[in-house]
Coordinates of C-alpha atoms in Angstrom, one line a residue:
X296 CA 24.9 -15.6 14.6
X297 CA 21.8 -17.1 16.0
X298 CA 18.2 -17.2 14.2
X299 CA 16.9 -15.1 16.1
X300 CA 19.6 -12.8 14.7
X301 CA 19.5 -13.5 11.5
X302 CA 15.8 -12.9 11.2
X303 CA 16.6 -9.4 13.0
X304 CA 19.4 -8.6 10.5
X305 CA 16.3 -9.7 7.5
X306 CA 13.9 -7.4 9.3
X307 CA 16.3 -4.4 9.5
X308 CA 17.7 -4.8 6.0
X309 CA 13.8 -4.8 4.5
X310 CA 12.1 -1.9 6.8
X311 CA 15.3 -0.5 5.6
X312 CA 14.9 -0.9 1.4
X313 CA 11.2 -0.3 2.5
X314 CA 12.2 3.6 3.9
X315 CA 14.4 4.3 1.2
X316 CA 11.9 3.3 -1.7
X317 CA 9.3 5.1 0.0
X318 CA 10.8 8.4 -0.1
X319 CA 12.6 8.1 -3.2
X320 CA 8.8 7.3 -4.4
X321 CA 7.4 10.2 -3.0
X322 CA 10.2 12.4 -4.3
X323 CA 9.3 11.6 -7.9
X324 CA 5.3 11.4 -7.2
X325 CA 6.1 15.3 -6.0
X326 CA 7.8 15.9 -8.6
X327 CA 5.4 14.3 -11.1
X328 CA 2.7 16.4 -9.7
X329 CA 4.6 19.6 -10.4
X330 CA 5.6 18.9 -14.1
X331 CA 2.1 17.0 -15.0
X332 CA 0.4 17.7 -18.1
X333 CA -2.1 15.0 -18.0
X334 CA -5.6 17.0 -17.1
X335 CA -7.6 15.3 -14.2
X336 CA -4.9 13.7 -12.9
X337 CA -3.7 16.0 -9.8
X338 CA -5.2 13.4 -7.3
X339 CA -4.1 10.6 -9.0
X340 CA -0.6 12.2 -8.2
X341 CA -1.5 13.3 -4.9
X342 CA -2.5 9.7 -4.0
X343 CA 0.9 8.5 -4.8
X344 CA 2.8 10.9 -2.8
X345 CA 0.7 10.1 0.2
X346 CA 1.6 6.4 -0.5
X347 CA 4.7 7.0 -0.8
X348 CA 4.8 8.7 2.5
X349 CA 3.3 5.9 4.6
X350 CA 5.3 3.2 3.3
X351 CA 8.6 5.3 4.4
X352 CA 6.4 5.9 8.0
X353 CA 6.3 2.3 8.0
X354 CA 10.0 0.8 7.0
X355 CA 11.2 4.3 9.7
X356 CA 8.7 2.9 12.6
X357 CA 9.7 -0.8 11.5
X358 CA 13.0 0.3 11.9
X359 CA 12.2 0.9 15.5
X360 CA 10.9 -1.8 16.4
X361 CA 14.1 -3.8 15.6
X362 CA 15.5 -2.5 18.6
X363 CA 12.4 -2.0 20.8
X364 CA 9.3 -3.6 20.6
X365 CA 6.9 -1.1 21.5
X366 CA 3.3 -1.7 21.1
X367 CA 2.4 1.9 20.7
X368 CA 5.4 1.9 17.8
X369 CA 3.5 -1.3 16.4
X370 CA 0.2 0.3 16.5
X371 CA 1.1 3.0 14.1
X372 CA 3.6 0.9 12.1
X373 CA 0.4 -1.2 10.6
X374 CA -2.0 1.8 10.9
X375 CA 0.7 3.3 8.0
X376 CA 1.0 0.1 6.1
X377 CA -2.8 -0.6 6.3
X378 CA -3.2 3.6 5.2
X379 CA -0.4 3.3 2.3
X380 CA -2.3 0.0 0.8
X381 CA -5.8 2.3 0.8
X382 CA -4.0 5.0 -1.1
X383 CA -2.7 2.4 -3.6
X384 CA -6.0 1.3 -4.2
X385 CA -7.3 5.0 -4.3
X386 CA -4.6 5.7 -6.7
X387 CA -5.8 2.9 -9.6
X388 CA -9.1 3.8 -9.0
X389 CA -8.4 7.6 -10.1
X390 CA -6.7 5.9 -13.4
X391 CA -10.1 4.1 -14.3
X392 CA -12.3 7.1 -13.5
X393 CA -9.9 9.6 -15.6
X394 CA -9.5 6.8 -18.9
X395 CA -11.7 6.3 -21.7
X396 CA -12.9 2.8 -20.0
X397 CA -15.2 5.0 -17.4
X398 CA -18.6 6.0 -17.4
X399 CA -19.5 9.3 -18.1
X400 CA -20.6 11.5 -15.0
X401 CA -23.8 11.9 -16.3
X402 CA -23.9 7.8 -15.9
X403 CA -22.3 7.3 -12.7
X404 CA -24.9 6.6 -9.7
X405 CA -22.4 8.0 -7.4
X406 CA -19.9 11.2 -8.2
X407 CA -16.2 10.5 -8.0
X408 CA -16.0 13.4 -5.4
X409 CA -18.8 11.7 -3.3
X410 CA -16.8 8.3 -4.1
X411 CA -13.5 10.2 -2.9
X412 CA -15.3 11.8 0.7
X413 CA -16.8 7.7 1.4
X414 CA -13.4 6.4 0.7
X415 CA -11.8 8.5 3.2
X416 CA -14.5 8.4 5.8
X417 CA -14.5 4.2 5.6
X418 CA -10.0 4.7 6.1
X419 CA -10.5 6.8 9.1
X420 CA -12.9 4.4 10.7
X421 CA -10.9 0.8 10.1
X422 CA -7.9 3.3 11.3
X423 CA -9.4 4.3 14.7
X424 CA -11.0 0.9 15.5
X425 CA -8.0 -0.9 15.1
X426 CA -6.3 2.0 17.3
X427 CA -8.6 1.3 20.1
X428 CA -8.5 -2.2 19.9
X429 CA -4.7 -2.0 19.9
X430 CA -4.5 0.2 22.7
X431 CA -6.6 -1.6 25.2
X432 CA -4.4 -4.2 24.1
X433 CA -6.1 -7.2 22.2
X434 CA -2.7 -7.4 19.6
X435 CA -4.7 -10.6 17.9
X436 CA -8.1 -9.3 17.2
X437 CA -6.3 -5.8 16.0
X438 CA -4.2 -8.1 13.6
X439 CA -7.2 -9.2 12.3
X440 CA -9.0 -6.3 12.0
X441 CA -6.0 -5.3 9.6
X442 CA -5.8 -7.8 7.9
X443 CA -9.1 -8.0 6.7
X444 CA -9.1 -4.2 5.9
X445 CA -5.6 -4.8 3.8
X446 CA -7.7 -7.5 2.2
X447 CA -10.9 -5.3 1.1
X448 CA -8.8 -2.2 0.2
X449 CA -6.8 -4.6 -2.0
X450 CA -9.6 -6.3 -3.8
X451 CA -10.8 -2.8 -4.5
X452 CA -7.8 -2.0 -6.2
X453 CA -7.2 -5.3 -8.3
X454 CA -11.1 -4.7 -9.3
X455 CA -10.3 -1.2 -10.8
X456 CA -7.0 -2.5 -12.3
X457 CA -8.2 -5.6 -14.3
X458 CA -10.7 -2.8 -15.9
X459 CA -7.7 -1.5 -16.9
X460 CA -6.4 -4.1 -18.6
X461 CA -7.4 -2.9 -22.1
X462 CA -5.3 0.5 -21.6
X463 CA -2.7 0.7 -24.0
X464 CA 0.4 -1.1 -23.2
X465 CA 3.7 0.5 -23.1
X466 CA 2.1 3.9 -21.7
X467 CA 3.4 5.4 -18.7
X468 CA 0.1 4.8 -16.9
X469 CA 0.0 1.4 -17.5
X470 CA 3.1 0.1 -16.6
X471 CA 3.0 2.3 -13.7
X472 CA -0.5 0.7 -12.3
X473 CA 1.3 -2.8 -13.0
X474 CA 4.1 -2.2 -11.4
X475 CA 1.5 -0.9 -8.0
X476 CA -0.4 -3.9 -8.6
X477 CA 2.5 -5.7 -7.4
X478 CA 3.1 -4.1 -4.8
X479 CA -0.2 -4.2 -3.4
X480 CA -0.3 -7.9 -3.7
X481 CA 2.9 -7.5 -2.0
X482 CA 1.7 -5.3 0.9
X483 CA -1.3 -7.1 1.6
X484 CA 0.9 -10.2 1.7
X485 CA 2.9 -8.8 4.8
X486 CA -0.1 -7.7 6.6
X487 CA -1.7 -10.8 6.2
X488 CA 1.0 -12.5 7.3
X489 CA 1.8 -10.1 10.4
X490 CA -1.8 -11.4 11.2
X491 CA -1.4 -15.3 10.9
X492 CA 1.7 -14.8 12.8
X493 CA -0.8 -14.0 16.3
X494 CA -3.9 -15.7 15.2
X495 CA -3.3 -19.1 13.7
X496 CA -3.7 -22.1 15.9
X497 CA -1.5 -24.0 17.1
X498 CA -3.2 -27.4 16.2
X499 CA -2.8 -26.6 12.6
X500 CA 0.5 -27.7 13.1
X501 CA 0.3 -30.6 15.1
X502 CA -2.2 -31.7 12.9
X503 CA 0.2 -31.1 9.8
X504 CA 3.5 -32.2 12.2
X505 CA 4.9 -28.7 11.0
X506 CA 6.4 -25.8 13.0
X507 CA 4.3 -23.8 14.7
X508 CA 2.1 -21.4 12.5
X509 CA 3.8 -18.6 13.9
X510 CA 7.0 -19.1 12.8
X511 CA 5.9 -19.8 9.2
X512 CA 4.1 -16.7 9.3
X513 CA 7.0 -14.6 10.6
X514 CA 8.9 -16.5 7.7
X515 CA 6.4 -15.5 5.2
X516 CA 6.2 -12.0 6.6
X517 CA 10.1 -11.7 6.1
X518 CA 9.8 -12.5 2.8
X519 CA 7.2 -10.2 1.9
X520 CA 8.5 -7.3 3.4
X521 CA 11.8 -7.7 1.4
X522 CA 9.8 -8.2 -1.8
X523 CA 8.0 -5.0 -0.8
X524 CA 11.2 -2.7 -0.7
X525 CA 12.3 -4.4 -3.7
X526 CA 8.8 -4.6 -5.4
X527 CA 8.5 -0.5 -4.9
X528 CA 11.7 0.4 -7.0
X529 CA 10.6 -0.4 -10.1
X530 CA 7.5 2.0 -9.8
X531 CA 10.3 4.4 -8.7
X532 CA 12.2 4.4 -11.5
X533 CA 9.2 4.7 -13.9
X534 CA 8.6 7.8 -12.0
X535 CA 11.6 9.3 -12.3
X536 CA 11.7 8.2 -16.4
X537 CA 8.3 10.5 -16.2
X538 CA 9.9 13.3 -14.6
X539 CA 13.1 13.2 -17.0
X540 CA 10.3 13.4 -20.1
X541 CA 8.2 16.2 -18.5
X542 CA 11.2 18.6 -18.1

């Protein structure tokens, strides 16, 4: 087997775990959202089933592009893994809002429902620029265009969740945001790395007498994308732990 088909077998085998894990993930977050007793926390649930969704859209269209590399496929591939990280970080910061750590309406300068509409609008615009810029095909500048999005969204969410970090341990909420904290480390990583992959120079590694950036980043995005399918079980199974407790 050459490398070339090695790193195909990786690719197929993570995109894979990633599909899977997705919509087991959404399965539970539904079913969470049914059986919930926790007041205020409807969109909290909502957020996840929506995550749970794009991460599967994006190990199915992943899955594709094993087989054919189609820059429309790719296009809407990292639109659903830039749109599943912004529901990640939407989804820790409805667990702030709704704890005890939160200001009080009455203090907030901006509602949460105001905070919810901006959120949203600011997705649907990094969404359709880095459409257009992918479809009159300039792959490197859309890269980084998603890159730094996957980079904002996710230093939103680590914001909200180190506010957290006073919740009571043990709780389902909290182990639950850890375990998403991981993997939207993880999913930033393999955006970022997607990116590097068509933007880094290739003096950098001439300069270093390395291989060419490329290849590291393809090796680094491999890796990532494994960890993600791997990294989204564990939120999976606390899931489904809430679900057995609820009924």
């Amino acid at each position: 087997m050459t490398a070339a088909e090695t790193l195909s077998a990786v690719a197929f085998a993570g995109y894979g775990i990633v599909v899977v894990a997705g919509l087991a993930f959404t399965y539970y977050a539904v079913q969470n959202y049914a059986f919930d007793r926790l007041e205020g926390y409807d969109d909290f649930w909502g957020y996840l089933t929506y995550l749970g969704l794009a991460f599967a859209a994006f190990g199915a269209l992943g899955l594709v592009l094993t087989v054919r590399d189609a820059s429309v496929v790719r296009a809407f591939a990292d639109v659903s893994l830039l749109v599943a990280i912004a529901f990640l970080t939407f989804a820790l910061r409805e667990v702030y809002f709704n704890s005890a750590l939160a200001p009080s309406p009455d203090e907030r300068a901006v509602s949460l429902d105001r905070v919810r509409r901006l959120e949203f609008g600011f997705v649907a615009v990094i969404a359709a620029e880095w459409l257009v810029v992918m479809l009159i095909d300039q792959p490197a500048v859309a890269a980084g265009v998603k890159a730094a999005g996957a980079v904002g969204f996710a230093a939103y969410g680590v914001a909200f969740s180190e506010r957290l970090e006073t919740l009571a341990h043990g709780t389902v909420l909290d182990t639950l945001r850890r375990h998403l904290l991981l993997v939207l480390v993880c999913a930033t990583g393999v955006a970022v790395a997607d990116a590097l992959a068509l933007v880094a120079p290739a003096a950098v590694a001439d300069a270093l007498a390395l291989v060419a950036p490329a290849a590291v980043a393809d090796g680094v995005f491999y890796v990532f994308l494994v960890l993600l399918g791997g990294l989204l079980v564990p939120p999976t199974v606390r899931l489904q732990q809430s679900v057995a407790g609820l009924t």
